[in-house]
Each structure stands twice: as structure tokens, then as C-alpha cells.
PDB file of C-alpha atoms and ligand atoms in Angstrom:
ATOM      1  CA  UNK A   1     166.513 142.850   9.973  1.00  0.00           C
ATOM      2  CA  UNK A   2     167.324 141.018  13.171  1.00  0.00           C
ATOM      3  CA  UNK A   3     168.759 142.347  16.443  1.00  0.00           C
ATOM      4  CA  UNK A   4     171.646 140.142  17.577  1.00  0.00           C
ATOM      5  CA  UNK A   5     174.129 140.252  20.505  1.00  0.00           C
ATOM      6  CA  UNK A   6     174.910 143.463  22.380  1.00  0.00           C
ATOM      7  CA  UNK A   7     178.357 144.722  21.313  1.00  0.00           C
ATOM      8  CA  UNK A   8     178.773 147.753  23.564  1.00  0.00           C
ATOM      9  CA  UNK A   9     176.969 149.596  26.338  1.00  0.00           C
ATOM     10  CA  UNK A  10     177.653 153.329  26.584  1.00  0.00           C
ATOM     11  CA  UNK A  11     176.368 155.881  29.075  1.00  0.00           C
ATOM     12  CA  UNK A  12     173.173 156.625  27.150  1.00  0.00           C
ATOM     13  CA  UNK A  13     172.855 153.889  24.519  1.00  0.00           C
ATOM     14  CA  UNK A  14     173.353 150.190  23.884  1.00  0.00           C
ATOM     15  CA  UNK A  15     174.704 149.024  20.521  1.00  0.00           C
ATOM     16  CA  UNK A  16     173.721 145.640  19.089  1.00  0.00           C
ATOM     17  CA  UNK A  17     174.940 143.647  16.145  1.00  0.00           C
ATOM     18  CA  UNK A  18     172.468 142.825  13.357  1.00  0.00           C
ATOM     19  CA  UNK A  19     172.288 140.156  10.679  1.00  0.00           C
ATOM     20  CA  UNK A  20     173.420 142.824   8.195  1.00  0.00           C
ATOM     21  CA  UNK A  21     177.147 143.601   8.492  1.00  0.00           C
ATOM     22  CA  UNK A  22     176.517 147.175   7.352  1.00  0.00           C
ATOM     23  CA  UNK A  23     174.215 148.073  10.240  1.00  0.00           C
ATOM     24  CA  UNK A  24     174.076 148.489  14.009  1.00  0.00           C
ATOM     25  CA  UNK A  25     170.912 148.381  16.130  1.00  0.00           C
ATOM     26  CA  UNK A  26     170.854 151.173  18.735  1.00  0.00           C
ATOM     27  CA  UNK A  27     168.776 151.239  21.924  1.00  0.00           C
ATOM     28  CA  UNK A  28     168.424 154.539  23.786  1.00  0.00           C
ATOM     29  CA  UNK A  29     168.415 154.365  27.617  1.00  0.00           C
ATOM     30  CA  UNK A  30     166.957 156.674  30.275  1.00  0.00           C
ATOM     31  CA  UNK A  31     170.320 156.752  32.117  1.00  0.00           C
ATOM     32  CA  UNK A  32     171.883 160.194  32.377  1.00  0.00           C
ATOM     33  CA  UNK A  33     175.395 161.170  33.412  1.00  0.00           C
ATOM     34  CA  UNK A  34     177.214 164.477  33.598  1.00  0.00           C
ATOM     35  CA  UNK A  35     180.727 165.743  34.308  1.00  0.00           C
ATOM     36  CA  UNK A  36     182.323 162.656  32.757  1.00  0.00           C
ATOM     37  CA  UNK A  37     180.102 160.249  34.650  1.00  0.00           C
ATOM     38  CA  UNK A  38     180.528 161.784  38.134  1.00  0.00           C
ATOM     39  CA  UNK A  39     176.854 162.774  38.345  1.00  0.00           C
ATOM     40  CA  UNK A  40     174.462 159.905  37.630  1.00  0.00           C
ATOM     41  CA  UNK A  41     170.700 159.645  37.384  1.00  0.00           C
ATOM     42  CA  UNK A  42     167.814 158.745  35.177  1.00  0.00           C
ATOM     43  CA  UNK A  43     165.498 160.979  33.199  1.00  0.00           C
ATOM     44  CA  UNK A  44     162.126 159.248  32.694  1.00  0.00           C
ATOM     45  CA  UNK A  45     161.454 158.508  29.010  1.00  0.00           C
ATOM     46  CA  UNK A  46     164.632 160.336  27.909  1.00  0.00           C
ATOM     47  CA  UNK A  47     165.512 157.311  25.756  1.00  0.00           C
ATOM     48  CA  UNK A  48     162.222 157.692  23.901  1.00  0.00           C
ATOM     49  CA  UNK A  49     162.602 161.442  23.303  1.00  0.00           C
ATOM     50  CA  UNK A  50     166.262 161.192  22.280  1.00  0.00           C
ATOM     51  CA  UNK A  51     165.683 158.236  19.956  1.00  0.00           C
ATOM     52  CA  UNK A  52     162.748 159.889  18.200  1.00  0.00           C
ATOM     53  CA  UNK A  53     164.298 163.350  18.155  1.00  0.00           C
ATOM     54  CA  UNK A  54     167.630 162.111  16.836  1.00  0.00           C
ATOM     55  CA  UNK A  55     165.880 160.103  14.094  1.00  0.00           C
ATOM     56  CA  UNK A  56     163.873 163.193  13.144  1.00  0.00           C
ATOM     57  CA  UNK A  57     166.938 165.470  13.072  1.00  0.00           C
ATOM     58  CA  UNK A  58     169.022 163.025  11.024  1.00  0.00           C
ATOM     59  CA  UNK A  59     166.166 162.438   8.563  1.00  0.00           C
ATOM     60  CA  UNK A  60     165.785 166.210   8.171  1.00  0.00           C
ATOM     61  CA  UNK A  61     169.526 166.638   7.590  1.00  0.00           C
ATOM     62  CA  UNK A  62     169.583 163.740   5.092  1.00  0.00           C
ATOM     63  CA  UNK A  63     166.680 165.306   3.149  1.00  0.00           C
ATOM     64  CA  UNK A  64     168.832 168.402   2.928  1.00  0.00           C
ATOM     65  CA  UNK A  65     171.914 166.659   1.575  1.00  0.00           C
ATOM     66  CA  UNK A  66     173.892 165.744   4.716  1.00  0.00           C
ATOM     67  CA  UNK A  67     175.392 162.227   4.802  1.00  0.00           C
ATOM     68  CA  UNK A  68     174.384 160.599   8.111  1.00  0.00           C
ATOM     69  CA  UNK A  69     174.432 157.145   9.651  1.00  0.00           C
ATOM     70  CA  UNK A  70     170.652 157.077  10.208  1.00  0.00           C
ATOM     71  CA  UNK A  71     168.784 154.241   8.470  1.00  0.00           C
ATOM     72  CA  UNK A  72     165.415 153.681  10.154  1.00  0.00           C
ATOM     73  CA  UNK A  73     163.428 154.144  13.325  1.00  0.00           C
ATOM     74  CA  UNK A  74     162.355 150.737  14.694  1.00  0.00           C
ATOM     75  CA  UNK A  75     160.238 151.699  17.716  1.00  0.00           C
ATOM     76  CA  UNK A  76     160.148 154.231  20.586  1.00  0.00           C
ATOM     77  CA  UNK A  77     163.609 153.364  21.888  1.00  0.00           C
ATOM     78  CA  UNK A  78     165.391 151.730  18.959  1.00  0.00           C
ATOM     79  CA  UNK A  79     166.787 152.694  15.577  1.00  0.00           C
ATOM     80  CA  UNK A  80     169.078 151.140  12.973  1.00  0.00           C
ATOM     81  CA  UNK A  81     172.145 153.029  11.812  1.00  0.00           C
ATOM     82  CA  UNK A  82     174.978 152.496   9.361  1.00  0.00           C
ATOM     83  CA  UNK A  83     178.092 150.987  10.903  1.00  0.00           C
ATOM     84  CA  UNK A  84     180.736 153.720  10.839  1.00  0.00           C
ATOM     85  CA  UNK A  85     184.404 153.589  11.788  1.00  0.00           C
ATOM     86  CA  UNK A  86     184.229 156.359  14.372  1.00  0.00           C
ATOM     87  CA  UNK A  87     186.706 159.220  14.432  1.00  0.00           C
ATOM     88  CA  UNK A  88     187.627 159.598  18.155  1.00  0.00           C
ATOM     89  CA  UNK A  89     186.734 163.293  18.325  1.00  0.00           C
ATOM     90  CA  UNK A  90     183.799 165.250  19.677  1.00  0.00           C
ATOM     91  CA  UNK A  91     183.102 168.306  17.552  1.00  0.00           C
ATOM     92  CA  UNK A  92     181.424 171.113  19.482  1.00  0.00           C
ATOM     93  CA  UNK A  93     179.754 173.875  17.466  1.00  0.00           C
ATOM     94  CA  UNK A  94     178.791 177.074  19.304  1.00  0.00           C
ATOM     95  CA  UNK A  95     176.594 180.003  18.307  1.00  0.00           C
ATOM     96  CA  UNK A  96     176.156 181.567  21.752  1.00  0.00           C
ATOM     97  CA  UNK A  97     178.597 181.490  24.686  1.00  0.00           C
ATOM     98  CA  UNK A  98     177.649 178.963  27.402  1.00  0.00           C
ATOM     99  CA  UNK A  99     179.117 176.186  29.538  1.00  0.00           C
ATOM    100  CA  UNK A 100     182.834 175.502  29.293  1.00  0.00           C
ATOM    101  CA  UNK A 101     183.452 178.323  26.786  1.00  0.00           C
ATOM    102  CA  UNK A 102     181.989 180.842  29.227  1.00  0.00           C
ATOM    103  CA  UNK A 103     184.476 179.672  31.891  1.00  0.00           C
ATOM    104  CA  UNK A 104     187.429 179.421  29.464  1.00  0.00           C
ATOM    105  CA  UNK A 105     187.186 182.926  28.010  1.00  0.00           C
ATOM    106  CA  UNK A 106     185.491 184.731  30.908  1.00  0.00           C
ATOM    107  CA  UNK A 107     182.471 185.819  28.861  1.00  0.00           C
ATOM    108  CA  UNK A 108     178.945 185.659  30.288  1.00  0.00           C
ATOM    109  CA  UNK A 109     176.543 182.927  29.138  1.00  0.00           C
ATOM    110  CA  UNK A 110     174.298 184.355  26.429  1.00  0.00           C
ATOM    111  CA  UNK A 111     176.902 186.416  24.558  1.00  0.00           C
ATOM    112  CA  UNK A 112     176.092 185.971  20.862  1.00  0.00           C
ATOM    113  CA  UNK A 113     179.205 184.962  18.896  1.00  0.00           C
ATOM    114  CA  UNK A 114     180.045 186.874  15.698  1.00  0.00           C
ATOM    115  CA  UNK A 115     180.482 183.584  13.822  1.00  0.00           C
ATOM    116  CA  UNK A 116     180.142 179.886  14.715  1.00  0.00           C
ATOM    117  CA  UNK A 117     182.923 178.375  16.831  1.00  0.00           C
ATOM    118  CA  UNK A 118     184.219 174.883  16.012  1.00  0.00           C
ATOM    119  CA  UNK A 119     186.045 172.968  18.778  1.00  0.00           C
ATOM    120  CA  UNK A 120     187.647 169.519  18.893  1.00  0.00           C
ATOM    121  CA  UNK A 121     187.789 167.252  21.961  1.00  0.00           C
ATOM    122  CA  UNK A 122     189.643 163.951  22.070  1.00  0.00           C
ATOM    123  CA  UNK A 123     187.075 161.316  23.008  1.00  0.00           C
ATOM    124  CA  UNK A 124     188.641 159.496  25.962  1.00  0.00           C
ATOM    125  CA  UNK A 125     186.740 159.187  29.258  1.00  0.00           C
ATOM    126  CA  UNK A 126     189.884 158.303  31.223  1.00  0.00           C
ATOM    127  CA  UNK A 127     191.354 161.692  30.207  1.00  0.00           C
ATOM    128  CA  UNK A 128     188.049 163.560  30.623  1.00  0.00           C
ATOM    129  CA  UNK A 129     187.733 164.308  26.875  1.00  0.00           C
ATOM    130  CA  UNK A 130     190.462 166.997  26.655  1.00  0.00           C
ATOM    131  CA  UNK A 131     190.190 169.855  24.167  1.00  0.00           C
ATOM    132  CA  UNK A 132     192.672 169.443  21.301  1.00  0.00           C
ATOM    133  CA  UNK A 133     193.342 171.206  18.017  1.00  0.00           C
ATOM    134  CA  UNK A 134     193.508 170.081  14.408  1.00  0.00           C
ATOM    135  CA  UNK A 135     197.253 169.511  14.420  1.00  0.00           C
ATOM    136  CA  UNK A 136     196.916 167.160  17.423  1.00  0.00           C
ATOM    137  CA  UNK A 137     194.211 165.202  15.605  1.00  0.00           C
ATOM    138  CA  UNK A 138     196.350 164.840  12.471  1.00  0.00           C
ATOM    139  CA  UNK A 139     199.690 164.217  14.209  1.00  0.00           C
ATOM    140  CA  UNK A 140     198.179 161.603  16.536  1.00  0.00           C
ATOM    141  CA  UNK A 141     196.439 159.809  13.670  1.00  0.00           C
ATOM    142  CA  UNK A 142     192.859 160.405  14.875  1.00  0.00           C
ATOM    143  CA  UNK A 143     191.795 162.046  11.599  1.00  0.00           C
ATOM    144  CA  UNK A 144     193.338 163.158   8.322  1.00  0.00           C
ATOM    145  CA  UNK A 145     193.450 166.765   7.120  1.00  0.00           C
ATOM    146  CA  UNK A 146     190.804 165.865   4.514  1.00  0.00           C
ATOM    147  CA  UNK A 147     188.542 164.321   7.141  1.00  0.00           C
ATOM    148  CA  UNK A 148     188.840 167.408   9.343  1.00  0.00           C
ATOM    149  CA  UNK A 149     187.987 169.550   6.342  1.00  0.00           C
ATOM    150  CA  UNK A 150     184.926 167.349   5.653  1.00  0.00           C
ATOM    151  CA  UNK A 151     183.805 167.411   9.309  1.00  0.00           C
ATOM    152  CA  UNK A 152     184.011 171.219   9.339  1.00  0.00           C
ATOM    153  CA  UNK A 153     182.099 171.529   6.100  1.00  0.00           C
ATOM    154  CA  UNK A 154     179.366 169.145   7.299  1.00  0.00           C
ATOM    155  CA  UNK A 155     179.217 170.857  10.726  1.00  0.00           C
ATOM    156  CA  UNK A 156     178.723 174.273   9.106  1.00  0.00           C
ATOM    157  CA  UNK A 157     175.956 172.908   6.878  1.00  0.00           C
ATOM    158  CA  UNK A 158     174.321 171.187   9.873  1.00  0.00           C
ATOM    159  CA  UNK A 159     174.564 174.461  11.778  1.00  0.00           C
ATOM    160  CA  UNK A 160     172.860 176.455   9.030  1.00  0.00           C
ATOM    161  CA  UNK A 161     170.046 173.890   8.667  1.00  0.00           C
ATOM    162  CA  UNK A 162     169.436 173.346  12.373  1.00  0.00           C
ATOM    163  CA  UNK A 163     169.676 176.954  13.566  1.00  0.00           C
ATOM    164  CA  UNK A 164     167.082 177.919  10.946  1.00  0.00           C
ATOM    165  CA  UNK A 165     164.516 175.245  11.781  1.00  0.00           C
ATOM    166  CA  UNK A 166     165.069 175.455  15.558  1.00  0.00           C
ATOM    167  CA  UNK A 167     164.708 179.238  15.375  1.00  0.00           C
ATOM    168  CA  UNK A 168     161.283 178.687  13.846  1.00  0.00           C
ATOM    169  CA  UNK A 169     160.435 176.576  16.919  1.00  0.00           C
ATOM    170  CA  UNK A 170     161.136 179.688  19.016  1.00  0.00           C
ATOM    171  CA  UNK A 171     164.363 178.182  20.340  1.00  0.00           C
ATOM    172  CA  UNK A 172     168.005 179.290  20.202  1.00  0.00           C
ATOM    173  CA  UNK A 173     170.462 176.539  19.236  1.00  0.00           C
ATOM    174  CA  UNK A 174     173.192 177.696  21.647  1.00  0.00           C
ATOM    175  CA  UNK A 175     175.741 174.909  21.107  1.00  0.00           C
ATOM    176  CA  UNK A 176     175.919 171.169  20.465  1.00  0.00           C
ATOM    177  CA  UNK A 177     178.237 168.207  20.041  1.00  0.00           C
ATOM    178  CA  UNK A 178     178.623 166.113  16.891  1.00  0.00           C
ATOM    179  CA  UNK A 179     180.489 162.877  16.213  1.00  0.00           C
ATOM    180  CA  UNK A 180     181.606 161.602  12.834  1.00  0.00           C
ATOM    181  CA  UNK A 181     182.706 158.304  11.351  1.00  0.00           C
ATOM    182  CA  UNK A 182     183.802 156.887   8.025  1.00  0.00           C
ATOM    183  CA  UNK A 183     181.821 154.501   5.811  1.00  0.00           C
ATOM    184  CA  UNK A 184     182.945 153.456   2.302  1.00  0.00           C
ATOM    185  CA  UNK A 185     185.662 156.129   2.480  1.00  0.00           C
ATOM    186  CA  UNK A 186     183.140 158.914   3.170  1.00  0.00           C
ATOM    187  CA  UNK A 187     182.890 161.040   6.330  1.00  0.00           C
ATOM    188  CA  UNK A 188     179.364 160.783   7.759  1.00  0.00           C
ATOM    189  CA  UNK A 189     177.556 162.273  10.717  1.00  0.00           C
ATOM    190  CA  UNK A 190     177.009 159.689  13.480  1.00  0.00           C
ATOM    191  CA  UNK A 191     175.912 159.456  17.127  1.00  0.00           C
ATOM    192  CA  UNK A 192     172.871 161.551  18.137  1.00  0.00           C
ATOM    193  CA  UNK A 193     171.370 165.031  18.147  1.00  0.00           C
ATOM    194  CA  UNK A 194     169.138 165.450  21.194  1.00  0.00           C
ATOM    195  CA  UNK A 195     168.666 167.541  24.355  1.00  0.00           C
ATOM    196  CA  UNK A 196     171.546 165.449  25.806  1.00  0.00           C
ATOM    197  CA  UNK A 197     173.967 166.815  23.217  1.00  0.00           C
ATOM    198  CA  UNK A 198     172.625 170.307  22.501  1.00  0.00           C
ATOM    199  CA  UNK A 199     171.857 173.456  24.468  1.00  0.00           C
ATOM    200  CA  UNK A 200     168.395 174.772  23.609  1.00  0.00           C
ATOM    201  CA  UNK A 201     167.150 178.060  25.103  1.00  0.00           C
ATOM    202  CA  UNK A 202     163.621 179.391  24.720  1.00  0.00           C
ATOM    203  CA  UNK A 203     163.979 182.555  22.628  1.00  0.00           C
ATOM    204  CA  UNK A 204     161.574 184.605  24.729  1.00  0.00           C
ATOM    205  CA  UNK A 205     162.245 183.478  28.295  1.00  0.00           C
ATOM    206  CA  UNK A 206     165.813 182.118  27.849  1.00  0.00           C
ATOM    207  CA  UNK A 207     164.614 179.084  29.798  1.00  0.00           C
ATOM    208  CA  UNK A 208     166.922 176.077  29.374  1.00  0.00           C
ATOM    209  CA  UNK A 209     165.256 173.179  27.542  1.00  0.00           C
ATOM    210  CA  UNK A 210     168.097 170.629  27.606  1.00  0.00           C
ATOM    211  CA  UNK A 211     170.422 168.509  29.738  1.00  0.00           C
ATOM    212  CA  UNK A 212     171.661 171.564  31.663  1.00  0.00           C
ATOM    213  CA  UNK A 213     168.428 171.142  33.689  1.00  0.00           C
ATOM    214  CA  UNK A 214     169.869 167.807  34.881  1.00  0.00           C
ATOM    215  CA  UNK A 215     173.519 168.972  35.110  1.00  0.00           C
ATOM    216  CA  UNK A 216     172.554 172.041  37.179  1.00  0.00           C
ATOM    217  CA  UNK A 217     169.613 170.521  39.139  1.00  0.00           C
ATOM    218  CA  UNK A 218     167.099 172.988  37.695  1.00  0.00           C
ATOM    219  CA  UNK A 219     164.123 170.590  37.870  1.00  0.00           C
ATOM    220  CA  UNK A 220     161.458 169.895  35.223  1.00  0.00           C
ATOM    221  CA  UNK A 221     163.952 167.885  33.160  1.00  0.00           C
ATOM    222  CA  UNK A 222     161.427 165.467  31.608  1.00  0.00           C
ATOM    223  CA  UNK A 223     159.085 168.347  30.775  1.00  0.00           C
ATOM    224  CA  UNK A 224     161.874 170.267  29.010  1.00  0.00           C
ATOM    225  CA  UNK A 225     162.883 167.245  26.893  1.00  0.00           C
ATOM    226  CA  UNK A 226     159.250 166.622  25.888  1.00  0.00           C
ATOM    227  CA  UNK A 227     158.619 170.286  25.081  1.00  0.00           C
ATOM    228  CA  UNK A 228     161.703 170.793  22.939  1.00  0.00           C
ATOM    229  CA  UNK A 229     160.899 167.638  20.947  1.00  0.00           C
ATOM    230  CA  UNK A 230     157.277 168.709  20.403  1.00  0.00           C
ATOM    231  CA  UNK A 231     158.253 172.220  19.276  1.00  0.00           C
ATOM    232  CA  UNK A 232     161.035 171.152  16.888  1.00  0.00           C
ATOM    233  CA  UNK A 233     158.844 168.374  15.447  1.00  0.00           C
ATOM    234  CA  UNK A 234     156.195 170.943  14.618  1.00  0.00           C
ATOM    235  CA  UNK A 235     158.772 173.295  13.041  1.00  0.00           C
ATOM    236  CA  UNK A 236     160.191 170.468  10.888  1.00  0.00           C
ATOM    237  CA  UNK A 237     156.696 169.357   9.829  1.00  0.00           C
ATOM    238  CA  UNK A 238     156.051 172.907   8.616  1.00  0.00           C
ATOM    239  CA  UNK A 239     159.470 173.284   6.942  1.00  0.00           C
TER     240      UNK A 239
HETATM  241  P1  TMP B 301     180.462 172.413  27.124  1.00  0.00           P
HETATM  242  O1  TMP B 301     180.048 173.848  27.195  1.00  0.00           O
HETATM  243  O2  TMP B 301     180.325 171.691  28.422  1.00  0.00           O
HETATM  244  O3  TMP B 301     181.825 172.244  26.506  1.00  0.00           O
HETATM  245  O4  TMP B 301     179.423 171.677  26.137  1.00  0.00           O
HETATM  246  C1  TMP B 301     179.253 172.103  24.820  1.00  0.00           C
HETATM  247  C2  TMP B 301     178.125 171.323  24.164  1.00  0.00           C
HETATM  248  O5  TMP B 301     178.482 169.962  23.988  1.00  0.00           O
HETATM  249  C3  TMP B 301     176.815 171.298  24.959  1.00  0.00           C
HETATM  250  O6  TMP B 301     175.734 171.459  24.052  1.00  0.00           O
HETATM  251  C4  TMP B 301     176.756 169.958  25.571  1.00  0.00           C
HETATM  252  C5  TMP B 301     177.542 169.089  24.629  1.00  0.00           C
HETATM  253  N1  TMP B 301     178.301 168.055  25.313  1.00  0.00           N
HETATM  254  C6  TMP B 301     178.054 166.713  25.040  1.00  0.00           C
HETATM  255  O7  TMP B 301     177.173 166.395  24.230  1.00  0.00           O
HETATM  256  N2  TMP B 301     178.788 165.779  25.692  1.00  0.00           N
HETATM  257  C7  TMP B 301     179.758 166.083  26.590  1.00  0.00           C
HETATM  258  O8  TMP B 301     180.390 165.174  27.138  1.00  0.00           O
HETATM  259  C8  TMP B 301     180.016 167.473  26.852  1.00  0.00           C
HETATM  260  C9  TMP B 301     181.083 167.874  27.839  1.00  0.00           C
HETATM  261  C10 TMP B 301     179.269 168.411  26.189  1.00  0.00           C
END
């Protein structure tokens, strides 16, 4: 397969066309932003960790029956994915209270939820990705009722698979963000799963091993990304 012209540059990735109309070529960058792009920086080798970790997570999910866009890892920073028609929603799944949920409901970070929480955000930077509900998504034509049903079902399956394997790495999967798209009429998991899009806390020390180290200026960002990748890789290898 051949990498052709760049089609789009996002905050963390560049998307290229390929000579196969079914596929995109994705390049992961070291650029990091937070708070809708207000805070900017770079995290050394983040693109390498996120590319390899996302490929590993998607391959693990695919082996366990989840339809994803992942096709193949090309090198340290690049992978090929299926071309999806993206649904303009960010789906946040939460197992433990943290971040914006902690502020919204006035509950301390670390409170273990009785059951997983499923939230929808409308993906629009100019609006700051506002939280919406299912009726907004349907009434505004962003997704159908069936697609929302499929996204929920896939998200719950992803949650069961990932919490189990990440637990075995000695890490709590606190919360994370998923994005979905449609290919050949089927809803599939797209985008990435990485320390940029998940909260990972060490089970013993509660130390944060994710992008909150960058968002909150906690230091040792690169080390946290490398450690979480190493530990989850080992847990998946032993799965
Ligand atoms: P939140 O607590 O800030 O709403 O974040 C929930 C989860 O979603 C957390 O794991 C980080 C992830 N996330 C993204 O991947 N992208 C975003 O733009 C935001 C706001 C959160």
C-alpha cells in the first residue's frame, strides 16, 4: 500500500490518503493539547507510544469480536485503518469518578461508580465539544437510534474487555473516550485508545499514568506513557 497526500491534520494525528480507497494512513504526532487546544505542548515520543498502544488495544479488541477500523501497524508512528464515515460524537465511558464528572456532580475523584456511565459529547471544537444526550444526537441527525444502540453495546463490550486486562496490569481504567464511524453499513470503533484518551491510575499508589500528568502539570509525562504501555502490553501478552 502507498501513502499519498495528507488529507487532514488534527491535534494529535495526520491522516493521509492511500492508493486503496478503503483505507487511510495515520501518522501519530508528539503534539499535545488540552482544554480544547488552550494548553499546547509536546510529549517526547508520545506519537510512538500512542500509535503502538492503540494498535495493540484495537488488535486485542478485534480478537475478542469487536469491529474496529484497525488494519495494520506500519512502523513506530504510522498505521493503516479502514476509512469510516465518522459519527460526530465522543463517547465517554466512566468506571470511577474523575475530571469533568467530578466537577459536574460534586463527587470526589476516585469514587467508584455502581455501574459504567455512558456520556455523549458533540464533536465540535468551536463549541468546546458540548455534552449532549441521545435525543439531541437523533434529532440533529448525528446518529440514528440503531447506531446509538450499537455504540452503547460495543462500548460496554470494550469496557468489559479492557477493564479486565488493564486490571491485570495493576491499573484502574478510570474513564476513556471512544469514537465510532460507519463502514459498509456497520458501526465500528475508530480513532485511538491511548493515554491521551484514557485515565489510567496505578491500583496501589493511585498515581496517574495518563494525559492528566500533562493537563495538570504533574511532571514525568513521558515516563508515565512508557510505563502504562509496557504494563498493558505484558498483560495482553499473558491474556
Ligand atoms: P473529562 O473528565 O474531561 O470529561 O474526560 C473524560 C475522559 O475522556 C478522559 O479519559 C479523557 C478523555 N477525553 C478525551 O479523550 N478527549 C477530550 O477532548 C476530553 C475532554 C476528554
